[in-house]
Coordinates of C-alpha atoms and ligand atoms in Angstrom, one line a residue:
M1 CA 0.3 -13.6 -26.9
S2 CA -1.8 -16.5 -25.8
T3 CA -5.4 -16.2 -24.8
I4 CA -5.9 -16.5 -21.1
A5 CA -8.8 -17.4 -18.9
A6 CA -9.5 -17.3 -15.1
I7 CA -12.3 -17.1 -12.6
S8 CA -12.2 -13.5 -11.4
T9 CA -14.7 -13.6 -8.6
A10 CA -13.8 -14.8 -5.1
P11 CA -14.3 -18.6 -4.5
G12 CA -17.5 -19.6 -2.7
N13 CA -21.2 -19.5 -3.4
A14 CA -22.5 -16.2 -4.6
G15 CA -25.1 -14.5 -6.7
I16 CA -22.9 -14.4 -9.7
G17 CA -19.4 -15.5 -10.7
I18 CA -17.3 -14.0 -13.5
I19 CA -15.0 -15.9 -15.8
R20 CA -12.7 -13.7 -17.8
L21 CA -11.0 -14.3 -21.1
S22 CA -8.4 -12.1 -22.8
G23 CA -6.4 -12.5 -26.0
E24 CA -6.4 -12.8 -29.7
K25 CA -8.6 -16.0 -29.8
C26 CA -11.0 -14.8 -27.1
F27 CA -14.1 -14.5 -29.4
E28 CA -13.1 -17.6 -31.4
I29 CA -13.1 -19.6 -28.2
L30 CA -16.3 -18.0 -27.0
D31 CA -18.0 -18.9 -30.2
K32 CA -17.4 -22.6 -29.6
I33 CA -18.9 -22.6 -26.1
F34 CA -21.5 -19.8 -26.0
V35 CA -24.9 -19.8 -27.7
P36 CA -26.3 -16.3 -27.6
K37 CA -30.0 -15.8 -27.9
H38 CA -29.5 -13.1 -30.5
K39 CA -26.6 -13.7 -32.9
G40 CA -25.1 -10.8 -34.6
E41 CA -21.8 -8.9 -34.7
I42 CA -19.7 -8.4 -31.7
K43 CA -19.6 -4.8 -30.4
G44 CA -17.5 -3.5 -27.5
Y45 CA -19.2 -2.5 -24.3
T46 CA -22.2 -4.7 -24.9
M47 CA -23.7 -7.7 -23.3
K48 CA -25.4 -10.8 -24.7
Y49 CA -27.7 -13.3 -23.0
G50 CA -27.4 -17.0 -23.8
H51 CA -26.0 -20.3 -22.6
I52 CA -22.6 -21.8 -22.1
I53 CA -22.5 -25.3 -23.5
S54 CA -20.0 -28.1 -23.6
A55 CA -18.3 -27.7 -27.1
S56 CA -18.2 -31.5 -27.5
S57 CA -21.5 -32.7 -26.1
K58 CA -23.5 -29.5 -26.6
E59 CA -24.9 -30.0 -23.2
I60 CA -26.0 -26.7 -21.5
I61 CA -23.7 -25.8 -18.6
D62 CA -25.2 -22.5 -17.4
E63 CA -27.4 -19.6 -18.3
V64 CA -25.2 -16.6 -18.6
L65 CA -24.6 -13.0 -19.6
V66 CA -21.5 -12.2 -21.6
S67 CA -19.9 -8.8 -21.8
Y68 CA -17.7 -7.9 -24.7
F69 CA -14.7 -5.6 -24.9
V70 CA -13.0 -5.1 -28.3
A71 CA -9.3 -4.3 -28.4
P72 CA -7.9 -1.8 -27.6
N73 CA -10.8 -0.7 -25.5
S74 CA -10.5 -3.2 -22.7
Y75 CA -8.7 -3.7 -19.4
T76 CA -5.8 -5.6 -21.1
R77 CA -6.1 -3.7 -24.4
E78 CA -6.8 -7.1 -26.0
N79 CA -10.1 -8.6 -27.0
M80 CA -11.8 -9.6 -23.8
C81 CA -15.0 -11.0 -22.5
E82 CA -16.5 -11.7 -19.1
I83 CA -18.9 -14.5 -18.7
N84 CA -21.3 -13.8 -15.9
S85 CA -22.5 -17.1 -14.6
H86 CA -24.2 -18.3 -11.5
G87 CA -21.8 -18.0 -8.6
G88 CA -20.9 -21.5 -7.6
M89 CA -17.5 -23.2 -7.6
V90 CA -18.7 -26.2 -9.7
V91 CA -20.4 -24.2 -12.4
E92 CA -17.6 -21.6 -12.6
N93 CA -15.0 -24.3 -12.8
K94 CA -16.9 -26.1 -15.5
I95 CA -17.1 -23.0 -17.6
L96 CA -13.4 -22.3 -17.0
E97 CA -12.6 -25.9 -18.1
E98 CA -14.5 -25.4 -21.3
C99 CA -12.5 -22.3 -22.0
L100 CA -9.3 -24.2 -21.4
K101 CA -10.4 -27.2 -23.5
N102 CA -11.1 -24.9 -26.4
G103 CA -7.8 -23.1 -26.6
A104 CA -7.3 -20.8 -23.6
M105 CA -4.5 -21.0 -21.1
L106 CA -5.0 -20.7 -17.4
A107 CA -4.0 -17.2 -16.4
E108 CA -1.4 -16.6 -13.7
P109 CA -2.2 -14.4 -10.7
G110 CA -2.3 -10.8 -12.0
E111 CA -1.8 -11.7 -15.6
F112 CA -4.7 -9.6 -16.9
T113 CA -3.2 -6.5 -15.2
K114 CA 0.3 -7.5 -16.3
R115 CA -1.0 -7.5 -19.9
A116 CA -2.5 -4.0 -19.3
F117 CA 1.0 -3.0 -18.3
L118 CA 2.9 -4.8 -21.1
N119 CA 0.4 -3.4 -23.6
G120 CA 1.0 0.1 -22.3
R121 CA -2.4 0.9 -20.8
I122 CA -1.1 1.5 -17.3
D123 CA 2.4 1.9 -15.9
L124 CA 4.0 0.0 -13.0
S125 CA 3.0 2.5 -10.3
Q126 CA -0.6 2.3 -11.6
A127 CA -0.5 -1.5 -11.5
E128 CA 0.7 -1.2 -7.9
A129 CA -2.2 1.1 -7.2
I130 CA -4.6 -1.6 -8.4
I131 CA -3.3 -4.1 -5.9
D132 CA -3.6 -1.4 -3.2
I133 CA -7.2 -0.7 -4.1
I134 CA -8.0 -4.4 -3.8
N135 CA -6.2 -4.7 -0.5
S136 CA -7.4 -1.4 1.0
K137 CA -8.3 -1.6 4.6
T138 CA -9.6 2.0 5.0
E139 CA -11.2 4.5 2.8
K140 CA -8.2 6.9 3.1
E141 CA -5.9 4.2 1.8
M142 CA -8.2 3.6 -1.1
Q143 CA -8.4 7.3 -1.9
V144 CA -4.6 7.5 -2.2
A145 CA -4.5 4.4 -4.4
Q146 CA -7.2 5.8 -6.6
R147 CA -5.2 8.9 -7.1
Q148 CA -2.2 6.8 -8.0
L149 CA -4.2 4.8 -10.4
K150 CA -5.3 8.0 -12.1
G151 CA -1.6 8.5 -12.8
R152 CA -0.9 11.4 -10.4
L153 CA 2.4 10.0 -9.2
S154 CA 3.3 8.9 -12.7
N155 CA 2.7 12.5 -14.0
K156 CA 4.8 14.0 -11.3
I157 CA 7.7 11.7 -12.1
E158 CA 7.2 12.4 -15.8
D159 CA 7.4 16.2 -15.2
I160 CA 10.6 15.7 -13.3
R161 CA 12.0 13.5 -16.1
K162 CA 11.1 16.1 -18.7
D163 CA 13.0 18.8 -16.6
I164 CA 16.1 16.5 -16.5
L165 CA 15.9 15.9 -20.2
N166 CA 15.7 19.6 -20.8
I167 CA 18.8 20.3 -18.8
M168 CA 20.6 17.4 -20.5
A169 CA 19.8 19.0 -23.9
D170 CA 21.4 22.2 -22.6
I171 CA 24.5 20.3 -21.6
E172 CA 24.6 18.6 -25.0
A173 CA 24.3 22.0 -26.7
S174 CA 27.1 23.5 -24.7
I175 CA 29.3 20.5 -25.4
D176 CA 28.5 20.5 -29.1
Y177 CA 28.6 24.2 -29.6
P178 CA 31.0 25.5 -27.0
E179 CA 31.3 28.8 -28.9
Y180 CA 27.7 29.7 -28.1
D181 CA 27.8 29.0 -24.5
I182 CA 30.1 29.3 -21.6
E183 CA 30.3 26.2 -19.5
E184 CA 30.0 28.4 -16.4
T185 CA 26.5 29.5 -17.3
T186 CA 25.4 26.0 -17.8
N187 CA 27.1 25.0 -14.5
E188 CA 25.1 27.7 -12.7
K189 CA 21.9 26.5 -14.3
I190 CA 22.6 22.9 -13.4
K191 CA 23.3 23.9 -9.8
K192 CA 20.0 25.7 -9.5
F193 CA 18.3 22.8 -11.2
L194 CA 19.8 20.2 -8.9
N195 CA 18.7 22.2 -5.8
E196 CA 15.1 22.3 -7.1
L197 CA 15.2 18.6 -7.9
E198 CA 16.4 17.8 -4.5
E199 CA 13.5 19.6 -3.0
K200 CA 11.1 17.6 -5.1
L201 CA 12.7 14.3 -4.2
N202 CA 12.7 15.3 -0.6
S203 CA 9.0 16.0 -0.6
L204 CA 8.3 12.7 -2.3
E205 CA 10.5 10.8 0.2
K206 CA 8.6 12.4 3.1
T207 CA 5.2 11.3 1.8
F208 CA 6.4 7.7 2.1
E209 CA 6.1 7.6 5.9
N210 CA 2.4 8.6 5.6
G211 CA 1.9 6.3 2.7
K212 CA 3.3 3.4 4.6
I213 CA 1.1 4.0 7.5
L214 CA -2.0 4.3 5.3
K215 CA -1.1 1.0 3.7
E216 CA 0.4 -1.1 6.4
G217 CA -1.0 0.5 9.5
I218 CA 0.8 1.5 12.6
K219 CA 2.2 -1.6 14.4
T220 CA 0.8 -1.1 17.9
A221 CA 1.5 -3.0 21.1
I222 CA -0.6 -2.6 24.2
I223 CA 1.5 -3.3 27.3
G224 CA 1.1 -3.1 31.0
K225 CA 1.3 -5.4 34.1
P226 CA -1.6 -7.8 34.8
N227 CA -5.0 -6.3 35.6
V228 CA -4.4 -2.8 34.5
G229 CA -7.1 -3.1 31.8
K230 CA -5.3 -4.1 28.6
S231 CA -7.8 -6.5 27.4
S232 CA -10.7 -4.2 28.3
L233 CA -9.0 -1.4 26.4
L234 CA -8.5 -3.7 23.4
N235 CA -12.1 -4.7 23.5
L236 CA -13.2 -1.1 23.7
I237 CA -11.1 -0.2 20.7
L238 CA -12.3 -3.2 18.7
G239 CA -15.9 -2.8 19.8
E240 CA -16.2 0.9 18.9
E241 CA -18.5 1.3 16.0
R242 CA -16.0 3.1 13.9
A243 CA -13.3 0.6 14.6
I244 CA -13.8 -1.9 11.9
V245 CA -12.1 -5.1 12.8
S246 CA -10.9 -6.9 9.8
N247 CA -9.1 -10.1 9.7
V248 CA -7.0 -9.4 6.7
E249 CA -5.1 -12.4 5.5
G250 CA -1.8 -10.8 4.4
T251 CA -1.5 -11.4 0.7
T252 CA 2.2 -11.7 0.9
R253 CA 2.4 -13.1 4.4
D254 CA 0.8 -16.1 6.0
T255 CA -0.3 -14.5 9.2
I256 CA -3.7 -13.2 10.1
E257 CA -3.5 -9.6 10.9
E258 CA -5.9 -7.6 13.0
Y259 CA -6.6 -4.1 12.0
V260 CA -8.6 -1.4 13.6
N261 CA -9.6 1.7 11.7
I262 CA -8.8 4.9 13.8
N263 CA -10.2 7.9 11.9
G264 CA -9.1 6.3 8.6
I265 CA -5.7 5.3 9.9
P266 CA -5.2 1.5 10.3
L267 CA -3.8 0.4 13.6
K268 CA -2.3 -3.0 13.3
I269 CA -2.5 -4.4 16.8
I270 CA 0.4 -6.8 17.0
D271 CA 0.1 -10.1 18.7
T272 CA -3.4 -9.5 19.9
A273 CA -3.5 -13.1 21.1
G274 CA -0.6 -12.2 23.3
I275 CA -2.3 -9.2 24.7
R276 CA -5.3 -11.2 25.6
N277 CA -3.2 -13.4 27.9
T278 CA -0.2 -11.3 28.6
I279 CA -0.2 -12.3 32.3
D280 CA 2.6 -14.7 31.9
E281 CA 4.4 -12.5 29.5
V282 CA 4.5 -9.3 31.5
E283 CA 5.3 -11.1 34.7
Q284 CA 8.4 -12.2 32.9
I285 CA 8.9 -8.9 31.2
G286 CA 12.5 -9.7 30.5
V287 CA 11.5 -12.6 28.4
K288 CA 12.7 -12.3 24.8
R289 CA 9.3 -12.6 23.3
S290 CA 7.9 -9.5 24.9
M291 CA 11.0 -7.7 24.1
D292 CA 10.6 -8.7 20.4
I293 CA 7.1 -7.4 20.5
L294 CA 8.2 -4.1 21.9
F295 CA 11.1 -3.9 19.5
D296 CA 8.8 -4.5 16.5
A297 CA 6.2 -2.0 17.6
E298 CA 6.0 1.4 16.0
L299 CA 3.6 2.6 18.8
I300 CA 3.3 1.4 22.3
I301 CA 0.3 2.1 24.4
A302 CA 1.4 1.6 28.0
V303 CA -1.4 1.1 30.5
F304 CA -1.1 1.9 34.2
D305 CA -3.7 1.5 36.9
D306 CA -4.5 4.7 38.8
S307 CA -6.0 2.8 41.7
R308 CA -2.7 1.2 42.7
A309 CA 0.6 2.8 43.4
L310 CA 3.3 2.2 40.8
D311 CA 5.4 -0.8 41.6
E312 CA 8.6 -2.3 40.3
E313 CA 6.8 -3.9 37.3
D314 CA 5.4 -0.6 36.2
E315 CA 8.9 0.9 36.6
K316 CA 10.2 -1.8 34.3
I317 CA 7.6 -0.9 31.7
L318 CA 8.4 2.8 32.0
D319 CA 12.0 2.0 31.4
L320 CA 11.2 0.0 28.3
I321 CA 9.2 2.7 26.7
K322 CA 11.7 5.5 27.4
E323 CA 13.1 5.5 23.9
K324 CA 10.0 4.5 22.0
K325 CA 7.0 6.2 20.5
A326 CA 4.6 5.7 23.3
I327 CA 1.4 6.9 24.8
I328 CA 0.8 6.5 28.5
L329 CA -2.7 5.7 29.6
I330 CA -3.6 6.1 33.2
N331 CA -6.6 3.8 33.4
K332 CA -9.3 3.4 36.0
T333 CA -9.5 7.1 36.8
D334 CA -13.2 6.5 37.5
L335 CA -12.1 5.0 40.9
K336 CA -10.7 8.4 41.7
K337 CA -7.7 7.1 43.6
G338 CA -5.1 9.2 41.8
Y339 CA -2.2 7.1 42.8
V340 CA -0.4 7.3 39.4
Q341 CA -1.5 10.4 37.6
S342 CA 1.0 12.8 39.0
D343 CA 3.7 10.4 39.8
E344 CA 7.0 11.9 38.9
R345 CA 8.3 8.7 37.4
I346 CA 5.6 9.2 34.7
T347 CA 5.7 12.9 34.3
S348 CA 9.4 12.9 33.9
L349 CA 9.2 10.9 30.7
H350 CA 7.4 13.7 28.9
K351 CA 5.3 11.3 26.9
T352 CA 1.7 12.1 26.0
T353 CA -0.2 10.9 29.1
I354 CA -4.0 10.4 29.0
P355 CA -6.2 9.9 32.0
F356 CA -8.5 7.1 31.0
S357 CA -11.4 5.0 32.0
V358 CA -12.2 1.9 30.0
L359 CA -15.2 1.4 32.2
K360 CA -16.7 4.8 31.5
E361 CA -15.2 5.0 28.0
E362 CA -13.5 8.2 28.8
G363 CA -10.3 9.3 27.1
I364 CA -10.8 7.3 23.9
N365 CA -11.0 10.3 21.6
E366 CA -8.0 11.8 23.3
L367 CA -6.1 8.6 22.6
Y368 CA -7.0 8.6 18.9
N369 CA -6.0 12.2 18.5
A370 CA -2.8 11.6 20.3
I371 CA -2.0 8.7 17.9
L372 CA -2.7 10.8 14.8
E373 CA -0.6 13.6 16.2
L374 CA 2.3 11.4 17.1
F375 CA 2.5 10.1 13.5
N376 CA 1.7 13.5 11.9
M377 CA -1.4 12.0 10.3
N378 CA -3.7 14.8 11.3
D379 CA -2.6 17.2 8.7
I380 CA -2.1 15.1 5.6
D381 CA -3.9 16.5 2.7
L382 CA -4.9 13.5 0.6
E383 CA -6.5 15.8 -2.0
N384 CA -3.3 17.5 -2.9
T385 CA -0.4 15.2 -2.0
D386 CA 1.1 12.6 -4.2
I387 CA 2.0 9.9 -1.9
V388 CA 4.6 7.3 -2.4
T389 CA 3.1 4.1 -1.1
S390 CA 5.4 1.3 -2.0
S391 CA 8.9 0.6 -0.7
R392 CA 9.9 -0.3 -4.3
Q393 CA 9.0 3.3 -5.4
K394 CA 10.7 4.8 -2.4
N395 CA 13.8 2.8 -3.1
Y396 CA 14.1 4.3 -6.6
I397 CA 13.6 7.7 -5.2
L398 CA 16.4 7.2 -2.7
R399 CA 18.7 5.9 -5.5
A400 CA 17.8 8.9 -7.6
H401 CA 18.7 11.0 -4.6
D402 CA 22.1 9.3 -4.3
A403 CA 22.8 10.0 -8.0
L404 CA 21.7 13.5 -7.4
N405 CA 24.3 13.9 -4.6
K406 CA 26.9 12.7 -7.1
A407 CA 25.8 15.2 -9.6
K408 CA 26.0 18.0 -7.0
E409 CA 29.5 16.9 -6.1
S410 CA 30.7 16.9 -9.7
V411 CA 29.3 20.4 -10.2
E412 CA 30.9 21.6 -6.9
N413 CA 34.2 20.1 -7.9
N414 CA 34.0 21.8 -11.3
M415 CA 34.1 18.5 -13.2
T416 CA 33.5 18.8 -16.8
I417 CA 29.8 18.9 -17.5
D418 CA 29.8 15.8 -19.6
I419 CA 30.5 13.9 -16.3
T420 CA 27.5 15.7 -14.8
A421 CA 25.4 14.6 -17.7
I422 CA 26.3 11.0 -17.1
V423 CA 25.0 11.2 -13.5
L424 CA 21.9 13.1 -14.6
K425 CA 21.2 10.1 -16.9
E426 CA 21.5 7.9 -13.9
I427 CA 18.8 9.9 -12.0
L428 CA 16.6 9.7 -15.0
E429 CA 16.9 5.9 -15.1
E430 CA 16.2 5.5 -11.4
L431 CA 13.0 7.6 -11.8
S432 CA 11.9 5.7 -14.9
S433 CA 12.0 2.5 -12.8
I434 CA 9.1 3.9 -10.7
T435 CA 6.8 3.8 -13.7
G436 CA 8.4 0.7 -15.0
E437 CA 10.2 1.9 -18.1
N438 CA 13.4 0.0 -17.5
V439 CA 12.9 -2.5 -14.8
S440 CA 13.9 -6.1 -15.1
E441 CA 11.4 -8.9 -15.8
D442 CA 12.1 -10.4 -12.3
I443 CA 10.9 -7.2 -10.7
I444 CA 7.8 -7.1 -12.9
N445 CA 7.0 -10.7 -12.1
E446 CA 7.5 -10.0 -8.4
I447 CA 4.9 -7.2 -8.5
F448 CA 2.3 -9.1 -10.4
K449 CA 2.7 -12.2 -8.2
K450 CA 1.0 -10.2 -5.4
F451 CA -2.2 -10.0 -7.4
C452 CA -5.1 -12.4 -7.0
L453 CA -6.1 -14.9 -9.7
G454 CA -8.3 -13.4 -12.4
K455 CA -7.1 -9.8 -11.9
Ligands
GDP501 P1 -5.5 -7.0 31.8 O1 -5.0 -8.1 32.7 O2 -4.5 -5.8 31.8 O3 -5.8 -7.4 30.4 O4 -6.8 -6.3 32.5 P2 -8.3 -6.6 32.2 O5 -8.7 -5.8 31.0 O6 -8.6 -8.0 32.3 O7 -8.9 -5.8 33.4 C1 -8.7 -6.2 34.8 C2 -9.8 -5.7 35.7 O8 -9.9 -4.3 35.7 C3 -11.2 -6.2 35.2 O9 -11.9 -6.6 36.3 C4 -11.8 -5.0 34.5 O10 -13.2 -5.0 34.6 C5 -11.2 -3.9 35.4 N1 -11.1 -2.6 34.6 C6 -10.6 -2.4 33.4 N2 -10.6 -1.1 33.1 C7 -11.3 -0.5 34.1 C8 -11.6 0.9 34.4 O11 -11.4 1.8 33.6 N3 -12.2 1.2 35.6 C9 -12.5 0.2 36.5 N4 -13.0 0.5 37.6 N5 -12.2 -1.1 36.3 C10 -11.6 -1.4 35.1

């Protein structure tokens, strides 16, 4: 494989910048452009101080520290080095250029990690965990990704695969040596096995909802007629010390997304700009755009003003949230008017309803708890649950489940067990795709494209 190079630190001025090299010719290239203060043999996990020079003019480019990693003990399992230079775009680019002039190829996004995968150091679910760690918006999300990187999910899948292989061996034996076994016994065993397998797949499938929330956040819309206090509420949520606002530039999307961290769960407030000037929008509540927002939202926080009686517009809103996951906030309770709180049009919806005052900051904890409860996030045990976080992984689990249903059917219908064996093999293959054993190159490329340059 070629030797690749890239700048691994974020663009911009910084204390240091890191240029990474990986591949067979890594040290050969380095030798041409790096003059260490102390020469001597190359040892893994060591650093040398010296200067990067232009190989042709011998002019000094920068004063650097170079760390060495000798194959297979490196991120990619190849020979690698990391040049720690001063952190400026000009100097970093000049060093990168020197690497390229002297035999390195410019790395593609994620190519270092792709090599770690192709060289067998990590599997595909672990590679996905690395992207998740980099893109984590909350500590909880990062914890889940760290567990996945450690191989917890991979091990679980591997255990299930071993069980399938065992049962397949039993089937083989009863086909090859029918005199030692009665097909019926094997069939009973398969039935029991399939039921157990279904439970395991079900529990993995269930974790995806939590995983998705941790990763992508809960798409939340705040709605209400003008002047009920939507912007004030938003500001309160954004301004809370624990609510970290991050303008995360979606790595796969072009939009700027605004996240707030609610007790470790990201809320993705959709169309915040819209909320900030919803006046037009809610006045024309029938307008397609507001409908789209509502349709898209996974959670609606509907705000009502307790100091004014419900009117037609409020009724429209109540009607819209009927079938949605929604929390009703009765705002401005500090004015002690009580027009709305016990209105039957609200109570009859049986939604979580919270008396609120943005002004006095009352009700905010109740709101956060209600959100966590509504999405069953209160009781997720991150320590002990293997969480499926990517829709790619979930897809293969669903496909494995489909194959499992076929296997169950063939057992129920007393098909010959060699047919069951074929379907078991299908389950095995679907599960192997989670860790990347038999996925196509396109899928692999698709995954690594999401990485940043230099990772
Ligand atoms: P929006 O049009 O729904 O975004 O409403 P705003 O957030 O702009 O609030 C409208 C008015 O209500 C402003 O004057 C706020 O100061 C006031 N307001 C918001 N929340 C409260 C509250 O809890 N109590 C009181 N008394 N006034 C509030």
